[in-house]
C-alpha cells in the first residue's frame, strides 16, 4: 500500500516537473546465481556490430541498427540471447567511462554518467522480448556475461533502474544484485539538479550530465 502511494506521488510530481529516481544495484561476480530454467535452446554471448544489425531484422525489438556504432567506437558491447536466429533478449555493457545518455530517464533529462574502476562493468538497456519473458533470460545474461567479464578481470557489475521498475528489480535480485543506493535528477525551471550517491568504492564516481553539471 505504501509503495503504491509512493508511486502515485512520484507520477504526480512528474506531471509538474521532470524527476527521475533510480536504484543503484551492484553484483559481486563471484556470487552471481545460476537460474533453474533451462537455457539450452538459446545461444548466449557477446555479439559484434554486424550481428546487431542482423538481429534487428529478426523481429520487432527495441534494438536499433544504429546502436551497432557503439561497438565500432569501442564504447560498449552487446550481449544477446538468440533462439533459432531470432533475438530473444539483450543488454549492453560499458567499462571505464559511461556516457550520461546511457543512464537517463528520457529526453527531458541530461542523465548521470559513471566513471568506473578497472574491475567494474556497467549494465544498461536490458530488454527481453515479450514472447520470451518468464524464462529467466535476464538472469542468464547476468550469469553468462558475468562469467566472461570475470575471466577478463572484472569483479563487479553495476546497473541502475527506475525505482518503480519492480519486475527488473526482482530479476536482478534473483541474479544476485543487491541495492546499494539511489541516484536522482530533477529538472526545475530548465535547471538540472542531481543526487549522486557515494558507494564507498574506490574509483567509482557518478557524474551529472556534462551539459548541466
Short mmCIF file of C-alpha atoms in Angstrom, two decimals:
data_model
loop_
_atom_site.label_atom_id
_atom_site.label_comp_id
_atom_site.label_asym_id
_atom_site.label_seq_id
_atom_site.Cartn_x
_atom_site.Cartn_y
_atom_site.Cartn_z
CA UNK A 1 0.00 0.00 0.00
CA UNK A 2 2.78 2.41 0.97
CA UNK A 3 4.69 1.64 -2.25
CA UNK A 4 1.56 2.20 -4.34
CA UNK A 5 1.02 5.60 -2.75
CA UNK A 6 4.68 6.49 -3.28
CA UNK A 7 4.43 5.59 -6.97
CA UNK A 8 1.30 7.74 -7.38
CA UNK A 9 3.07 10.66 -5.72
CA UNK A 10 6.10 10.15 -7.96
CA UNK A 11 3.98 10.14 -11.11
CA UNK A 12 2.08 13.21 -9.91
CA UNK A 13 5.33 15.11 -9.36
CA UNK A 14 6.49 14.11 -12.85
CA UNK A 15 3.43 15.76 -14.36
CA UNK A 16 4.58 19.04 -12.83
CA UNK A 17 8.34 18.82 -13.21
CA UNK A 18 10.60 16.03 -14.55
CA UNK A 19 12.00 13.80 -11.80
CA UNK A 20 14.00 10.62 -12.35
CA UNK A 21 14.87 8.43 -9.36
CA UNK A 22 16.86 5.26 -9.90
CA UNK A 23 18.08 2.45 -7.72
CA UNK A 24 21.76 1.57 -7.91
CA UNK A 25 22.31 -2.19 -7.91
CA UNK A 26 25.63 -3.99 -7.51
CA UNK A 27 26.60 -7.59 -8.26
CA UNK A 28 29.71 -9.34 -6.96
CA UNK A 29 30.56 -11.57 -9.92
CA UNK A 30 31.79 -14.29 -7.58
CA UNK A 31 28.26 -14.51 -6.17
CA UNK A 32 26.27 -14.46 -9.43
CA UNK A 33 23.49 -17.06 -9.21
CA UNK A 34 22.62 -19.61 -11.87
CA UNK A 35 18.89 -19.77 -12.75
CA UNK A 36 16.98 -23.05 -12.61
CA UNK A 37 15.33 -22.51 -16.01
CA UNK A 38 16.74 -24.50 -18.92
CA UNK A 39 18.56 -22.29 -21.41
CA UNK A 40 19.79 -24.97 -23.83
CA UNK A 41 17.61 -23.67 -26.68
CA UNK A 42 19.34 -20.28 -26.62
CA UNK A 43 22.76 -19.12 -27.75
CA UNK A 44 24.19 -16.53 -25.36
CA UNK A 45 27.25 -14.40 -25.94
CA UNK A 46 28.74 -11.05 -26.87
CA UNK A 47 27.87 -10.09 -30.45
CA UNK A 48 29.61 -7.84 -32.95
CA UNK A 49 28.34 -4.78 -34.80
CA UNK A 50 27.30 -6.79 -37.86
CA UNK A 51 25.41 -9.22 -35.61
CA UNK A 52 23.49 -6.34 -34.02
CA UNK A 53 22.45 -5.04 -37.44
CA UNK A 54 21.40 -8.54 -38.50
CA UNK A 55 19.48 -9.34 -35.31
CA UNK A 56 17.43 -6.15 -35.52
CA UNK A 57 15.85 -7.64 -38.64
CA UNK A 58 14.85 -10.90 -36.90
CA UNK A 59 11.69 -9.43 -35.40
CA UNK A 60 10.22 -6.43 -33.55
CA UNK A 61 12.51 -5.22 -30.76
CA UNK A 62 13.96 -2.07 -29.24
CA UNK A 63 17.46 -2.87 -30.51
CA UNK A 64 18.15 -0.35 -33.27
CA UNK A 65 20.72 -0.88 -36.05
CA UNK A 66 22.45 2.44 -35.30
CA UNK A 67 23.38 1.16 -31.83
CA UNK A 68 25.98 -1.02 -33.55
CA UNK A 69 28.09 2.14 -33.78
CA UNK A 70 28.73 1.89 -30.03
CA UNK A 71 30.56 -1.38 -30.64
CA UNK A 72 32.54 0.06 -33.54
CA UNK A 73 33.61 3.03 -31.40
CA UNK A 74 34.62 0.72 -28.54
CA UNK A 75 32.10 2.49 -26.29
CA UNK A 76 30.08 -0.56 -25.27
CA UNK A 77 29.44 -4.23 -26.01
CA UNK A 78 26.17 -6.06 -26.58
CA UNK A 79 25.41 -9.45 -25.00
CA UNK A 80 22.49 -11.27 -26.59
CA UNK A 81 20.34 -14.37 -26.20
CA UNK A 82 19.33 -15.81 -29.57
CA UNK A 83 16.74 -18.51 -30.24
CA UNK A 84 16.86 -20.13 -33.70
CA UNK A 85 18.48 -17.00 -35.16
CA UNK A 86 15.83 -14.79 -33.52
CA UNK A 87 16.77 -12.20 -30.95
CA UNK A 88 15.23 -13.06 -27.58
CA UNK A 89 16.99 -10.75 -25.10
CA UNK A 90 19.97 -8.45 -24.87
CA UNK A 91 21.79 -5.94 -22.73
CA UNK A 92 24.75 -3.63 -23.10
CA UNK A 93 27.93 -3.34 -21.08
CA UNK A 94 30.33 -0.43 -20.77
CA UNK A 95 33.59 -0.11 -18.87
CA UNK A 96 35.89 2.75 -17.87
CA UNK A 97 33.55 5.69 -18.62
CA UNK A 98 29.79 5.61 -19.13
CA UNK A 99 28.11 8.40 -21.08
CA UNK A 100 25.19 10.11 -19.25
CA UNK A 101 22.91 9.24 -22.18
CA UNK A 102 23.17 5.57 -21.16
CA UNK A 103 21.76 6.38 -17.72
CA UNK A 104 18.92 8.82 -18.38
CA UNK A 105 15.19 8.65 -17.81
CA UNK A 106 14.27 10.10 -21.20
CA UNK A 107 14.88 13.09 -23.45
CA UNK A 108 13.97 15.58 -20.70
CA UNK A 109 16.97 14.52 -18.64
CA UNK A 110 20.70 15.14 -19.01
CA UNK A 111 21.45 11.75 -17.42
CA UNK A 112 24.06 10.63 -14.93
CA UNK A 113 27.36 9.31 -16.22
CA UNK A 114 29.74 7.00 -14.38
CA UNK A 115 33.48 6.71 -14.04
CA UNK A 116 34.25 3.08 -13.25
CA UNK A 117 37.19 1.37 -11.58
CA UNK A 118 39.12 -1.17 -13.63
CA UNK A 119 37.30 -4.18 -12.19
CA UNK A 120 33.74 -2.95 -12.81
CA UNK A 121 31.32 -3.14 -15.76
CA UNK A 122 28.10 -1.14 -16.15
CA UNK A 123 25.00 -2.95 -17.46
CA UNK A 124 22.37 -0.89 -19.30
CA UNK A 125 19.49 -1.19 -21.77
CA UNK A 126 18.49 -4.69 -20.68
CA UNK A 127 15.48 -5.95 -22.63
CA UNK A 128 13.66 -9.26 -23.08
CA UNK A 129 11.23 -9.56 -25.97
CA UNK A 130 7.68 -10.19 -24.66
CA UNK A 131 7.31 -13.69 -26.11
CA UNK A 132 10.48 -14.84 -24.33
CA UNK A 133 9.72 -13.47 -20.88
CA UNK A 134 9.36 -15.80 -17.93
CA UNK A 135 12.40 -17.88 -18.90
CA UNK A 136 14.94 -16.11 -16.66
CA UNK A 137 16.85 -14.72 -19.65
CA UNK A 138 17.93 -11.59 -17.79
CA UNK A 139 19.37 -13.76 -15.06
CA UNK A 140 21.12 -15.99 -17.58
CA UNK A 141 22.65 -12.91 -19.19
CA UNK A 142 23.88 -11.73 -15.80
CA UNK A 143 25.39 -15.17 -15.24
CA UNK A 144 26.94 -15.79 -18.65
CA UNK A 145 28.12 -12.26 -19.32
CA UNK A 146 29.35 -12.00 -15.74
CA UNK A 147 31.44 -15.15 -16.15
CA UNK A 148 33.08 -13.79 -19.29
CA UNK A 149 33.72 -10.39 -17.73
CA UNK A 150 35.19 -12.12 -14.69
CA UNK A 151 37.61 -14.04 -16.92
CA UNK A 152 38.65 -10.67 -18.39
CA UNK A 153 39.43 -9.31 -14.93
CA UNK A 154 36.17 -7.72 -13.78
CA UNK A 155 34.92 -8.30 -10.24
CA UNK A 156 31.75 -6.20 -10.12
CA UNK A 157 28.72 -5.47 -12.28
CA UNK A 158 26.73 -2.30 -11.59
CA UNK A 159 23.42 -1.12 -13.01
CA UNK A 160 20.66 1.39 -12.38
CA UNK A 161 16.92 1.04 -12.81
CA UNK A 162 13.95 3.30 -12.21
CA UNK A 163 12.86 2.73 -8.64
CA UNK A 164 9.32 1.83 -9.83
CA UNK A 165 10.59 -0.96 -12.13
CA UNK A 166 9.71 -3.80 -9.77
CA UNK A 167 9.98 -6.50 -12.47
CA UNK A 168 13.62 -5.78 -13.25
CA UNK A 169 14.45 -5.37 -9.56
CA UNK A 170 13.08 -8.85 -8.84
CA UNK A 171 15.03 -10.31 -11.75
CA UNK A 172 18.21 -8.57 -10.64
CA UNK A 173 17.78 -9.72 -7.03
CA UNK A 174 17.35 -13.33 -8.17
CA UNK A 175 20.58 -12.96 -10.13
CA UNK A 176 22.50 -11.77 -7.08
CA UNK A 177 22.33 -7.97 -7.36
CA UNK A 178 21.97 -6.01 -4.12
CA UNK A 179 20.66 -2.47 -3.64
CA UNK A 180 23.41 -0.04 -2.78
CA UNK A 181 21.80 3.38 -3.08
CA UNK A 182 19.78 5.83 -5.16
CA UNK A 183 20.57 8.41 -7.80
CA UNK A 184 18.24 11.16 -8.96
CA UNK A 185 17.87 14.00 -11.44
CA UNK A 186 15.30 16.75 -11.04
CA UNK A 187 14.60 19.43 -13.65
CA UNK A 188 13.26 22.71 -12.28
CA UNK A 189 12.87 25.78 -14.45
CA UNK A 190 15.25 24.36 -17.01
CA UNK A 191 17.94 23.71 -14.41
CA UNK A 192 19.14 20.18 -13.70
CA UNK A 193 19.78 19.09 -10.14
CA UNK A 194 21.39 15.77 -9.22
CA UNK A 195 21.61 13.45 -6.26
CA UNK A 196 24.79 11.46 -6.80
CA UNK A 197 25.45 8.50 -4.49
CA UNK A 198 28.78 7.60 -2.94
CA UNK A 199 29.03 3.83 -2.58
CA UNK A 200 32.42 3.98 -0.93
CA UNK A 201 34.06 2.01 -3.77
CA UNK A 202 37.49 3.38 -4.79
CA UNK A 203 37.48 4.67 -8.38
CA UNK A 204 33.68 4.70 -8.75
CA UNK A 205 32.12 8.11 -9.33
CA UNK A 206 28.72 9.30 -10.54
CA UNK A 207 28.72 12.48 -12.65
CA UNK A 208 25.76 14.70 -13.60
CA UNK A 209 25.15 15.16 -17.33
CA UNK A 210 28.03 17.11 -18.87
CA UNK A 211 25.82 19.80 -20.35
CA UNK A 212 24.37 20.69 -16.97
CA UNK A 213 26.99 19.69 -14.35
#
